[in-house]
Amino acid sequence: MTDKIVIKAEGLTKQFGKFIATNHISFEVHEGEIFGFLGANGAGKTTAMRMLCGLSHPSDGRASVAGYDIATQAEEVKRHIGYMSQKFSLYDDLTVEENFTLFGGIYGISRQKAKEKTTSLLTELGFESERKTMVRSLPLGWKQKLAFSLAIFHNPHIVFLDEPTGGVDPVTRRQFWELIYRAADRGITVFVTTHYMDEAEYCDRVSIMVDGKIEALDTPANLKRQFGGASMYDVFYALARTAKRVD
Amino acid sequence: MSIVSVKEIRKSYNKGRTQALKGVSFEVEPGEIFGLIGPDGAGKTTLFRILTTLILADTGSASVDGYDVVKEYKDIRRHIGYMPGRFALYQDMTVEENLSFFATVFNTTIEENYHLIEDIYEQIEPFKKRRAGKLSGGMKQKLALSCALIHAPHVLFLDEPTTGVDPVSRKEFWGMLQKLKRDYNLCIVVSTPYMDEAIQCDRIALMQEGTFLSIDTPQNIIADYSETLWAVKSDKMHRLLTDLRLTPGVKSAFAFGETHHATIDTRQLSIDGLTAILQESGHKSIDISIVEPSIEDCFMNLQKL
């Protein structure tokens, strides 16, 4: 982790009619940091994340991601971030290699370069033998690991992970976090949401949203001290049960 | 007598290339909460679809509420409630319309069985004129549960009702299920990928890739964990994991929230010895203590990779 700030949100707000989904949130994320973005369902996480990815225009406030303004330079933001969600990961009807070539192409990486990079990535994952395998026939755990590699294939400054380990078996879930650590060591900033409270412990810092606002933001150790909880589950529970929004 | 009985059920897709269920058997007793615990791809949904008579097994037999899933499927449909993993209500109908529709289909009325859903439905009643498609995730879940209960089923099948739901709402949902069991002796078969929910069930099957790794009470599965499990902590948690794995005598080590869980061959490596090795590698504030395994530890121990 360095001192360089790669995400800076100041009073970031999104309002739908009378409903303020994300209500003036401010925070900073450092280069190479693993930042856990937690909150109950309906707390406004997805809305905030969509704005940070340049997919939704803020109603108020501002934010910069990788040095670009999310409102005025949304296309630049998209070029410099990676994104992975639990729902969509890879194209099932393409082989492993074709998926990499396609994503590389979208981000302007030449075929030759993409091929070389695919080789080194698959070797690192111990997955070279599956290069020509149709993604459809891979086990879910492998798909998720490949999807993560794909999300950072173009060497983004920041990767956004939206519940990347949902439904994944316990061993693969831990292997997935090993990949996250490796990416962070290489200087990629990781912005991750999860409903697994043990995973909150693996983050450098964690923010917890309640009813559109960030109600707590600190290292897991400090949050546990602050809220007098033995685990991150206790901290989350103490905050989330104060929510007024009906979900 | 068992209310759900499953014998050697097998099911494959894609002309046999994908084996979703590789011969599973189990019984569920009346009034029991039975959990199918496992990751995506374990075969949980396939099993639900066979028991709710939506698809046929390739081989094996099963009965629900005393009826055979093949020959007497119509009788089963009358007496079960089913909440599929994906929201399956009518998005364009209001909350109230959905509920009365399901009551009518089962030849009953909302009033007749209102006592069953009262606690749950009360929470969404203020929004009864809202279209189901416009509800939040938590409200959809409560409506779906109400609709699955309105005909007073004998068995309730819930396929991953808590997936993607935050920990606080999950706890609340389990509270509702416990109350249904307590007040109405309702039998519930429920699946989940969250291992921490296993303790909410009377008995569980740990499932992976179409097979059961174990079936028992959560307490017995934990008691069967054959190793002494150690929780290890230091000031450098990430490096600690690598260092543990490189230490001879450490059989397994994996991250587990605020500590790492490790199994150790104590003939080869004492706890004092391990502490000394870690200190030498520059770790400070080292803490090693025995920890009771959780269902997740048991799952990983049984998991074949």
Coordinates of C-alpha atoms in Angstrom, one line a residue, chain A residues 100-218:
Chain A
F100 CA -8.8 -13.5 -22.6
T101 CA -8.4 -12.5 -26.3
L102 CA -11.8 -10.9 -26.3
F103 CA -11.2 -8.9 -23.1
G104 CA -7.8 -7.9 -24.3
G105 CA -9.2 -6.7 -27.5
I106 CA -11.8 -4.6 -25.8
Y107 CA -9.1 -2.9 -23.8
G108 CA -6.9 -2.4 -26.9
I109 CA -4.3 -5.2 -26.2
S110 CA -2.9 -6.7 -29.3
R111 CA -3.6 -10.4 -30.1
Q112 CA 0.1 -11.3 -29.7
K113 CA 0.4 -9.5 -26.4
A114 CA -2.8 -11.0 -25.2
K115 CA -1.5 -14.5 -26.1
E116 CA 1.7 -14.0 -24.2
K117 CA -0.1 -12.6 -21.2
T118 CA -2.6 -15.4 -21.2
T119 CA 0.2 -18.0 -21.2
S120 CA 1.9 -16.4 -18.2
L121 CA -1.4 -16.0 -16.3
L122 CA -2.5 -19.5 -16.9
T123 CA 0.9 -20.9 -15.9
E124 CA 0.8 -18.9 -12.7
L125 CA -2.7 -20.3 -11.9
G126 CA -1.5 -23.8 -12.9
F127 CA -4.2 -23.9 -15.5
E128 CA -2.3 -24.0 -18.8
S129 CA -3.9 -27.4 -19.7
E130 CA -7.3 -25.9 -19.8
R131 CA -6.4 -23.2 -22.3
K132 CA -8.7 -24.6 -25.1
T133 CA -11.4 -25.7 -22.7
M134 CA -14.9 -24.2 -23.1
V135 CA -15.6 -22.1 -20.1
R136 CA -19.0 -23.7 -19.7
S137 CA -17.5 -27.0 -18.6
L138 CA -15.2 -25.6 -15.9
P139 CA -16.2 -25.8 -12.2
L140 CA -17.5 -22.6 -10.7
G141 CA -14.5 -22.1 -8.5
W142 CA -12.3 -22.0 -11.5
K143 CA -14.6 -19.7 -13.4
Q144 CA -14.4 -17.2 -10.5
K145 CA -10.6 -17.4 -10.4
L146 CA -10.4 -16.9 -14.1
A147 CA -12.9 -14.1 -14.0
F148 CA -10.7 -12.3 -11.5
S149 CA -7.6 -12.8 -13.7
L150 CA -9.6 -11.4 -16.6
A151 CA -10.8 -8.4 -14.6
I152 CA -7.1 -7.4 -14.0
F153 CA -5.9 -8.6 -17.4
H154 CA -5.5 -5.0 -18.7
N155 CA -3.5 -4.0 -15.6
P156 CA -6.1 -1.6 -14.2
H157 CA -5.3 0.8 -11.3
I158 CA -8.3 -0.5 -9.4
V159 CA -10.5 -3.6 -9.5
F160 CA -14.0 -3.5 -8.3
L161 CA -15.3 -6.8 -7.0
D162 CA -19.0 -7.2 -6.3
E163 CA -19.6 -10.2 -4.0
P164 CA -17.0 -12.2 -5.9
T165 CA -17.1 -15.2 -3.7
G166 CA -20.9 -15.7 -3.3
G167 CA -21.8 -19.4 -3.6
V168 CA -18.1 -20.5 -3.9
D169 CA -16.9 -23.4 -1.8
P170 CA -14.8 -22.7 1.3
V171 CA -11.4 -23.8 -0.1
T172 CA -11.8 -21.9 -3.4
R173 CA -13.1 -18.9 -1.5
R174 CA -9.7 -18.8 0.4
Q175 CA -7.7 -19.4 -2.8
F176 CA -9.6 -16.5 -4.3
W177 CA -8.4 -14.2 -1.5
E178 CA -4.9 -15.3 -2.2
L179 CA -5.3 -13.9 -5.7
I180 CA -6.6 -10.7 -4.2
Y181 CA -3.6 -10.4 -2.0
R182 CA -1.3 -11.1 -5.0
A183 CA -3.0 -8.3 -7.0
A184 CA -2.7 -5.9 -4.1
D185 CA 1.0 -6.7 -3.7
R186 CA 1.4 -5.7 -7.4
G187 CA -0.1 -2.3 -6.6
I188 CA -3.6 -2.9 -7.8
T189 CA -6.2 -1.4 -5.5
V190 CA -9.0 -3.8 -4.6
F191 CA -12.5 -2.4 -3.8
V192 CA -14.6 -5.4 -2.7
T193 CA -18.1 -6.0 -1.3
T194 CA -18.9 -9.2 0.5
H195 CA -21.5 -10.7 2.8
Y196 CA -18.9 -13.0 4.4
M197 CA -17.8 -11.4 7.6
D198 CA -14.6 -13.4 7.8
E199 CA -13.6 -11.8 4.5
A200 CA -14.1 -8.4 6.1
E201 CA -11.2 -9.3 8.3
Y202 CA -8.9 -9.8 5.3
C203 CA -9.3 -6.2 4.2
D204 CA -6.9 -3.4 5.1
R205 CA -9.8 -1.1 5.8
V206 CA -13.5 -1.6 5.9
S207 CA -16.4 0.9 5.5
I208 CA -19.9 0.0 6.6
M209 CA -22.9 1.7 5.0
V210 CA -26.2 2.2 6.8
D211 CA -29.2 3.9 5.1
G212 CA -27.1 5.5 2.4
K213 CA -24.4 6.8 4.7
I214 CA -21.0 5.5 5.7
E215 CA -21.4 5.0 9.4
A216 CA -18.0 3.5 10.1
L217 CA -14.6 3.3 8.3
D218 CA -11.4 2.0 9.8

